[in-house]
GROMACS .gro file of C-alpha atoms in nm:
model
  357
    1MET     CA    1  -1.443   1.604   0.855
    2MET     CA    2  -1.250   1.418   0.601
    3VAL     CA    3  -1.121   1.653   0.303
    4ALA     CA    4  -1.036   1.458  -0.019
    5MET     CA    5  -0.978   1.567  -0.376
    6ARG     CA    6  -1.283   1.455  -0.578
    7ILE     CA    7  -1.253   1.427  -0.948
    8LYS     CA    8  -1.533   1.364  -1.187
    9VAL     CA    9  -1.469   1.261  -1.555
   10PHE     CA   10  -1.742   1.334  -1.822
   11ARG     CA   11  -1.754   1.304  -2.195
   12ASN     CA   12  -1.756   1.656  -2.371
   13GLN     CA   13  -2.088   1.561  -2.571
   14ASP     CA   14  -2.273   1.488  -2.246
   15VAL     CA   15  -2.212   1.817  -2.055
   16GLY     CA   16  -2.137   2.182  -2.116
   17PRO     CA   17  -1.884   2.395  -1.931
   18VAL     CA   18  -2.145   2.645  -1.800
   19GLU     CA   19  -2.367   2.389  -1.640
   20MET     CA   20  -2.065   2.228  -1.477
   21GLU     CA   21  -1.916   2.548  -1.349
   22THR     CA   22  -2.274   2.637  -1.208
   23ALA     CA   23  -2.271   2.320  -1.031
   24GLY     CA   24  -1.956   2.399  -0.842
   25LEU     CA   25  -1.697   2.194  -1.063
   26HIS     CA   26  -1.367   2.345  -1.153
   27ARG     CA   27  -1.226   2.232  -1.492
   28VAL     CA   28  -0.881   2.039  -1.431
   29HIS     CA   29  -0.799   1.918  -1.767
   30SER     CA   30  -0.949   1.858  -2.117
   31THR     CA   31  -0.899   1.617  -2.403
   32PRO     CA   32  -1.086   1.603  -2.730
   33ASN     CA   33  -1.320   1.361  -2.587
   34THR     CA   34  -1.335   1.408  -2.198
   35THR     CA   35  -1.299   1.677  -1.939
   36LEU     CA   36  -1.170   1.627  -1.564
   37TRP     CA   37  -1.379   1.829  -1.322
   38GLU     CA   38  -1.261   1.901  -0.964
   39ASP     CA   39  -1.551   1.911  -0.711
   40LYS     CA   40  -1.490   2.232  -0.522
   41ARG     CA   41  -1.801   2.205  -0.297
   42PRO     CA   42  -1.782   2.157   0.077
   43ALA     CA   43  -1.780   1.789   0.156
   44LYS     CA   44  -2.067   1.682   0.391
   45PRO     CA   45  -1.949   1.631   0.750
   46LEU     CA   46  -1.941   1.279   0.872
   47GLU     CA   47  -2.224   1.216   1.126
   48ASP     CA   48  -2.106   1.170   1.489
   49PRO     CA   49  -2.043   0.803   1.558
   50LEU     CA   50  -2.183   0.839   1.900
   51ASP     CA   51  -2.543   0.932   1.752
   52SER     CA   52  -2.542   0.635   1.510
   53ASP     CA   53  -2.659   0.294   1.564
   54LEU     CA   54  -2.487   0.149   1.263
   55TRP     CA   55  -2.158   0.064   1.445
   56SER     CA   56  -2.132  -0.311   1.515
   57MET     CA   57  -1.803  -0.468   1.627
   58GLN     CA   58  -1.942  -0.801   1.552
   59GLY     CA   59  -2.041  -0.700   1.184
   60TYR     CA   60  -1.674  -0.553   1.140
   61LEU     CA   61  -1.507  -0.855   1.254
   62ALA     CA   62  -1.727  -1.090   1.039
   63ASP     CA   63  -1.682  -0.879   0.732
   64PRO     CA   64  -1.372  -0.644   0.746
   65VAL     CA   65  -1.331  -0.552   0.400
   66HIS     CA   66  -1.692  -0.436   0.338
   67GLU     CA   67  -1.939  -0.190   0.449
   68ALA     CA   68  -1.870  -0.234   0.844
   69ALA     CA   69  -1.501  -0.154   0.771
   70ARG     CA   70  -1.586   0.144   0.556
   71ARG     CA   71  -1.811   0.270   0.854
   72ARG     CA   72  -1.545   0.188   1.104
   73ASN     CA   73  -1.281   0.397   0.927
   74SER     CA   74  -1.541   0.693   0.897
   75HIS     CA   75  -1.597   0.683   1.253
   76CYS     CA   76  -1.228   0.669   1.339
   77ALA     CA   77  -1.169   0.968   1.072
   78ASP     CA   78  -1.436   1.155   1.314
   79LEU     CA   79  -1.222   1.081   1.624
   80VAL     CA   80  -0.925   1.226   1.441
   81ALA     CA   81  -1.079   1.526   1.274
   82GLY     CA   82  -0.955   1.860   1.392
   83PRO     CA   83  -1.177   2.159   1.539
   84GLU     CA   84  -1.116   2.386   1.215
   85PRO     CA   85  -1.195   2.198   0.906
   86ASN     CA   86  -1.160   2.508   0.699
   87ALA     CA   87  -0.801   2.552   0.802
   88GLN     CA   88  -0.693   2.179   0.733
   89HIS     CA   89  -0.409   2.087   0.517
   90TRP     CA   90  -0.486   1.916   0.189
   91LEU     CA   91  -0.333   1.602   0.331
   92THR     CA   92  -0.560   1.594   0.632
   93GLY     CA   93  -0.815   1.307   0.597
   94LEU     CA   94  -0.671   1.148   0.283
   95LEU     CA   95  -0.512   0.851   0.492
   96ASP     CA   96  -0.691   0.626   0.751
   97LEU     CA   97  -0.636   0.334   0.969
   98ASP     CA   98  -0.616   0.095   0.661
   99ASP     CA   99  -0.325   0.289   0.543
  100MET     CA  100  -0.160   0.297   0.869
  101ALA     CA  101  -0.193  -0.083   0.896
  102GLU     CA  102  -0.024  -0.104   0.548
  103ILE     CA  103   0.260   0.117   0.644
  104TYR     CA  104   0.319  -0.012   0.988
  105PRO     CA  105   0.156  -0.351   0.998
  106GLU     CA  106   0.197  -0.413   1.381
  107ARG     CA  107   0.133  -0.064   1.488
  108GLY     CA  108  -0.181  -0.059   1.259
  109ARG     CA  109  -0.329  -0.379   1.413
  110PHE     CA  110  -0.265  -0.216   1.768
  111LEU     CA  111  -0.441   0.107   1.672
  112ASN     CA  112  -0.722  -0.084   1.535
  113SER     CA  113  -0.779  -0.250   1.869
  114VAL     CA  114  -0.736   0.105   2.038
  115CYS     CA  115  -1.005   0.252   1.819
  116SER     CA  116  -1.246  -0.055   1.883
  117PHE     CA  117  -1.190   0.010   2.266
  118VAL     CA  118  -1.254   0.405   2.230
  119LEU     CA  119  -1.565   0.351   2.020
  120GLU     CA  120  -1.701   0.073   2.247
  121LYS     CA  121  -1.614   0.295   2.569
  122ARG     CA  122  -1.798   0.581   2.434
  123ALA     CA  123  -2.093   0.368   2.335
  124LEU     CA  124  -2.095   0.233   2.685
  125GLU     CA  125  -2.086   0.599   2.837
  126ARG     CA  126  -2.394   0.691   2.645
  127ARG     CA  127  -2.593   0.386   2.767
  128CYS     CA  128  -2.498   0.478   3.144
  129GLN     CA  129  -2.727   0.732   3.292
  130SER     CA  130  -2.447   0.870   3.512
  131GLY     CA  131  -2.191   0.875   3.207
  132ASN     CA  132  -1.950   0.680   3.428
  133VAL     CA  133  -1.870   0.318   3.324
  134PRO     CA  134  -1.805   0.087   3.620
  135PRO     CA  135  -1.423   0.003   3.644
  136GLU     CA  136  -1.496  -0.351   3.612
  137ARG     CA  137  -1.691  -0.297   3.292
  138LEU     CA  138  -1.385  -0.098   3.152
  139ALA     CA  139  -1.142  -0.354   3.252
  140SER     CA  140  -1.343  -0.623   3.072
  141LEU     CA  141  -1.366  -0.412   2.767
  142ALA     CA  142  -0.984  -0.337   2.771
  143LEU     CA  143  -0.914  -0.714   2.819
  144ASP     CA  144  -1.139  -0.801   2.510
  145CYS     CA  145  -0.986  -0.507   2.307
  146LEU     CA  146  -0.643  -0.464   2.413
  147GLY     CA  147  -0.556  -0.805   2.573
  148THR     CA  148  -0.503  -0.662   2.919
  149GLU     CA  149  -0.710  -0.520   3.192
  150ASP     CA  150  -0.444  -0.257   3.310
  151LEU     CA  151  -0.314  -0.031   3.043
  152ASP     CA  152  -0.004   0.008   3.238
  153ASP     CA  153   0.110  -0.328   3.111
  154LEU     CA  154   0.159  -0.178   2.783
  155CYS     CA  155   0.393   0.088   2.905
  156LEU     CA  156   0.242   0.350   2.642
  157GLU     CA  157   0.348   0.713   2.665
  158MET     CA  158   0.209   1.005   2.455
  159GLU     CA  159   0.486   0.984   2.198
  160PHE     CA  160   0.563   0.841   1.851
  161LYS     CA  161   0.861   0.606   1.835
  162PRO     CA  162   0.989   0.586   1.467
  163SER     CA  163   1.054   0.258   1.311
  164SER     CA  164   1.407   0.358   1.235
  165ARG     CA  165   1.679   0.590   1.419
  166ILE     CA  166   1.878   0.673   1.104
  167PHE     CA  167   1.795   1.018   1.140
  168GLY     CA  168   1.878   1.040   1.515
  169VAL     CA  169   1.529   1.056   1.647
  170ASP     CA  170   1.422   0.812   1.915
  171SER     CA  171   1.090   0.943   1.976
  172TYR     CA  172   0.857   1.246   1.889
  173PRO     CA  173   0.636   1.382   2.178
  174LEU     CA  174   0.255   1.391   2.091
  175THR     CA  175   0.203   1.669   2.343
  176ASP     CA  176   0.209   2.055   2.313
  177THR     CA  177   0.549   2.202   2.219
  178GLY     CA  178   0.787   2.208   2.509
  179SER     CA  179   0.575   1.987   2.727
  180GLN     CA  180   0.705   1.651   2.874
  181SER     CA  181   0.561   1.309   2.761
  182ARG     CA  182   0.299   1.160   2.980
  183GLU     CA  183   0.166   0.822   3.041
  184VAL     CA  184  -0.146   0.685   2.833
  185ASN     CA  185  -0.440   0.562   3.037
  186LEU     CA  186  -0.792   0.476   2.980
  187ASP     CA  187  -0.909   0.836   3.016
  188ASN     CA  188  -0.658   0.986   2.748
  189LEU     CA  189  -0.651   0.692   2.506
  190ASP     CA  190  -0.854   0.838   2.262
  191GLU     CA  191  -0.630   1.145   2.261
  192TYR     CA  192  -0.340   0.889   2.207
  193LEU     CA  193  -0.502   0.739   1.896
  194ARG     CA  194  -0.592   1.082   1.758
  195LYS     CA  195  -0.241   1.242   1.805
  196THR     CA  196  -0.094   0.920   1.675
  197LEU     CA  197  -0.266   0.920   1.371
  198GLU     CA  198  -0.254   1.290   1.312
  199PHE     CA  199   0.126   1.266   1.323
  200ALA     CA  200   0.182   0.948   1.122
  201LEU     CA  201  -0.070   1.029   0.867
  202ASP     CA  202  -0.082   1.394   0.830
  203GLU     CA  203   0.136   1.648   1.045
  204GLY     CA  204   0.444   1.450   1.065
  205ILE     CA  205   0.463   1.388   0.697
  206ARG     CA  206   0.339   1.714   0.531
  207LYS     CA  207   0.691   1.830   0.435
  208GLN     CA  208   0.781   1.494   0.253
  209MET     CA  209   0.440   1.475   0.078
  210GLU     CA  210   0.459   1.856  -0.028
  211ALA     CA  211   0.816   1.772  -0.173
  212PHE     CA  212   0.678   1.458  -0.358
  213VAL     CA  213   0.376   1.650  -0.500
  214THR     CA  214   0.616   1.926  -0.624
  215GLY     CA  215   0.863   1.692  -0.792
  216PHE     CA  216   0.577   1.479  -0.940
  217GLU     CA  217   0.402   1.801  -1.073
  218ARG     CA  218   0.711   1.856  -1.309
  219VAL     CA  219   0.595   1.546  -1.490
  220PHE     CA  220   0.221   1.589  -1.501
  221PRO     CA  221  -0.057   1.721  -1.272
  222VAL     CA  222  -0.074   1.493  -0.959
  223ALA     CA  223  -0.466   1.551  -0.981
  224TRP     CA  224  -0.480   1.310  -1.265
  225LEU     CA  225  -0.384   1.026  -1.038
  226ALA     CA  226  -0.734   1.065  -0.890
  227LEU     CA  227  -0.861   0.853  -1.218
  228PHE     CA  228  -0.697   0.546  -1.056
  229ASN     CA  229  -0.755   0.364  -0.724
  230GLY     CA  230  -0.464   0.236  -0.523
  231PRO     CA  231  -0.433  -0.128  -0.678
  232GLU     CA  232  -0.451   0.042  -1.009
  233LEU     CA  233  -0.168   0.284  -0.949
  234SER     CA  234   0.039  -0.004  -0.801
  235HIS     CA  235  -0.017  -0.211  -1.121
  236LEU     CA  236   0.081   0.080  -1.327
  237ILE     CA  237   0.397   0.160  -1.147
  238SER     CA  238   0.519  -0.186  -1.016
  239GLY     CA  239   0.383  -0.424  -1.298
  240ASP     CA  240   0.192  -0.746  -1.260
  241ALA     CA  241   0.277  -0.923  -0.939
  242SER     CA  242   0.080  -1.223  -1.053
  243VAL     CA  243   0.339  -1.320  -1.326
  244SER     CA  244   0.159  -1.532  -1.568
  245TRP     CA  245   0.259  -1.639  -1.915
  246THR     CA  246   0.172  -1.921  -2.165
  247ARG     CA  247   0.398  -2.135  -2.400
  248GLU     CA  248   0.331  -1.912  -2.692
  249GLU     CA  249   0.440  -1.597  -2.502
  250LEU     CA  250   0.761  -1.771  -2.382
  251LEU     CA  251   0.855  -1.891  -2.736
  252MET     CA  252   0.779  -1.556  -2.875
  253TYR     CA  253   0.936  -1.310  -2.628
  254THR     CA  254   1.204  -1.541  -2.480
  255LEU     CA  255   1.464  -1.526  -2.741
  256PRO     CA  256   1.739  -1.785  -2.812
  257GLY     CA  257   2.091  -1.669  -2.949
  258ARG     CA  258   2.454  -1.687  -2.957
  259GLY     CA  259   2.485  -2.077  -2.926
  260TYR     CA  260   2.106  -2.157  -2.895
  261SER     CA  261   1.829  -2.194  -3.143
  262PRO     CA  262   1.446  -2.262  -3.106
  263SER     CA  263   1.544  -2.622  -3.181
  264SER     CA  264   1.820  -2.646  -2.910
  265PRO     CA  265   1.743  -2.922  -2.629
  266THR     CA  266   1.835  -2.688  -2.347
  267TYR     CA  267   1.631  -2.394  -2.498
  268LYS     CA  268   1.317  -2.646  -2.511
  269MET     CA  269   1.379  -2.765  -2.160
  270LEU     CA  270   1.381  -2.394  -2.028
  271ILE     CA  271   1.043  -2.336  -2.180
  272ASP     CA  272   0.893  -2.647  -2.028
  273VAL     CA  273   1.061  -2.545  -1.685
  274LEU     CA  274   0.927  -2.201  -1.687
  275LEU     CA  275   0.584  -2.323  -1.761
  276GLN     CA  276   0.593  -2.568  -1.464
  277MET     CA  277   0.695  -2.297  -1.209
  278ASN     CA  278   0.463  -2.162  -0.964
  279VAL     CA  279   0.411  -1.789  -0.897
  280LYS     CA  280   0.686  -1.753  -0.630
  281GLU     CA  281   0.942  -1.919  -0.859
  282ARG     CA  282   0.855  -1.718  -1.158
  283ARG     CA  283   0.884  -1.394  -0.947
  284ALA     CA  284   1.229  -1.537  -0.843
  285PHE     CA  285   1.339  -1.608  -1.207
  286LEU     CA  286   1.221  -1.259  -1.308
  287ARG     CA  287   1.428  -1.085  -1.024
  288PHE     CA  288   1.721  -1.285  -1.127
  289THR     CA  289   1.725  -1.226  -1.509
  290THR     CA  290   1.572  -0.870  -1.505
  291GLY     CA  291   1.623  -0.715  -1.162
  292SER     CA  292   1.249  -0.679  -1.101
  293SER     CA  293   1.024  -0.951  -0.972
  294THR     CA  294   0.721  -0.837  -1.158
  295LEU     CA  295   0.612  -0.788  -1.540
  296PRO     CA  296   0.505  -0.470  -1.700
  297ILE     CA  297   0.136  -0.441  -1.800
  298GLY     CA  298   0.092  -0.660  -2.099
  299GLY     CA  299   0.322  -0.935  -1.968
  300LEU     CA  300   0.640  -1.057  -2.140
  301LYS     CA  301   0.560  -0.871  -2.482
  302ASN     CA  302   0.588  -0.538  -2.309
  303LEU     CA  303   0.921  -0.637  -2.119
  304GLN     CA  304   1.211  -0.434  -2.290
  305PRO     CA  305   1.457  -0.567  -2.371
  306HIS     CA  306   1.312  -0.908  -2.412
  307ILE     CA  307   1.498  -1.203  -2.227
  308GLN     CA  308   1.766  -1.349  -2.434
  309VAL     CA  309   1.894  -1.711  -2.374
  310VAL     CA  310   2.257  -1.743  -2.476
  311ARG     CA  311   2.491  -2.042  -2.426
  312LYS     CA  312   2.728  -2.053  -2.150
  313GLU     CA  313   3.001  -2.304  -2.170
  314LEU     CA  314   3.048  -2.528  -1.841
  315LYS     CA  315   3.428  -2.528  -1.859
  316ASP     CA  316   3.442  -2.158  -1.853
  317SER     CA  317   3.231  -2.072  -1.539
  318GLY     CA  318   3.083  -2.378  -1.374
  319PRO     CA  319   2.746  -2.544  -1.381
  320TYR     CA  320   2.517  -2.248  -1.281
  321PRO     CA  321   2.338  -1.994  -1.503
  322SER     CA  322   2.439  -1.640  -1.488
  323VAL     CA  323   2.276  -1.316  -1.612
  324ASN     CA  324   2.328  -0.963  -1.715
  325THR     CA  325   2.022  -0.794  -1.563
  326CYS     CA  326   2.087  -0.473  -1.756
  327ARG     CA  327   2.038  -0.638  -2.098
  328HIS     CA  328   1.809  -0.908  -1.970
  329TYR     CA  329   2.059  -1.191  -2.078
  330LEU     CA  330   2.035  -1.540  -1.918
  331LYS     CA  331   2.364  -1.719  -1.974
  332LEU     CA  332   2.245  -2.087  -1.963
  333PRO     CA  333   2.491  -2.382  -1.980
  334PRO     CA  334   2.375  -2.699  -2.154
  335TYR     CA  335   2.201  -2.963  -1.925
  336ASP     CA  336   2.103  -3.321  -1.961
  337THR     CA  337   1.757  -3.280  -1.805
  338PRO     CA  338   1.503  -3.054  -1.714
  339GLU     CA  339   1.535  -3.152  -1.342
  340GLU     CA  340   1.877  -3.047  -1.345
  341LEU     CA  341   1.818  -2.737  -1.541
  342LYS     CA  342   1.547  -2.615  -1.292
  343ALA     CA  343   1.770  -2.719  -0.980
  344ARG     CA  344   2.060  -2.513  -1.110
  345LEU     CA  345   1.853  -2.230  -1.210
  346MET     CA  346   1.663  -2.202  -0.875
  347ALA     CA  347   1.984  -2.223  -0.671
  348ALA     CA  348   2.106  -1.933  -0.885
  349THR     CA  349   1.804  -1.724  -0.827
  350LYS     CA  350   1.892  -1.732  -0.455
  351GLU     CA  351   2.231  -1.567  -0.498
  352ILE     CA  352   2.254  -1.187  -0.452
  353GLY     CA  353   2.550  -0.989  -0.590
  354PHE     CA  354   2.777  -1.023  -0.891
  355TYR     CA  355   2.874  -1.378  -0.840
  356LEU     CA  356   2.648  -1.505  -1.103
  357ASN     CA  357   2.679  -1.224  -1.354
   0.00000   0.00000   0.00000
């Protein structure tokens, strides 16, 4: 059973504290206008995917980001669920295969294939009166889902191999403490999937997540993050990755100085060049001048300090622009054409280090 923090936000004039507490909600935080309530009621267990006819591999493949994908993650969460839901850690059930694919892209894609095989295998076992699927049918299913008829070709063992060996750990056994690792076959593939996800998304990261929450709580209650979804949080923390701006914004928030004025030809050429850049080039320009490839929410006007364009004499440092990222200074030599300016500027953005500081 998946367990996740459920937060509801209500306007104070719409509900009263007595009726909310009677309904099983617990007050988390209040403002003059709204109150955050956490739903403490037990979550309804997920239905057994083997008793459901909703699962459709064809539907999932045709529309992986909508309803079929949601059902698939629910079914896989049911595979991973432990036998004692009341004893689960708060992290249990918060992450799923989509998160695994984002953290470990290649491994996530493989585990998606494993999950597909396990679910289809169980469905076949239900259809067979004896409960035993013919070996040739299993081999065909393995070929379709895993790319091989013989699982030995994948050399899988009941262990988790970290992506880095910086801490001196080559592998972590996914077996009982003290027992030896064993090979993965078609019969225990579901156990391999369950234990891999349990370790990578739950048991293996509990201490790290608890430390993060403890530190985060020193700033403000982590429960408030439930107000935002993943993309919204990413937008708040990392800024706007789309990087868009207008001529008016550039003229207002990209300030000339120390040898340049709004009427300087080189400054005007820079504004034209910045307007013509694609998203990739804009991100490179921002990373070069500010140290970050994204803009804060609100765009250039909320970038502090604002980018300043100052004159750099060619005889002193050569024909390329240089920067002071701490103060968002772009030290720009005078150029004769926009083409020359852009070529020199984009070449400079590819440099890493203090050579063009």
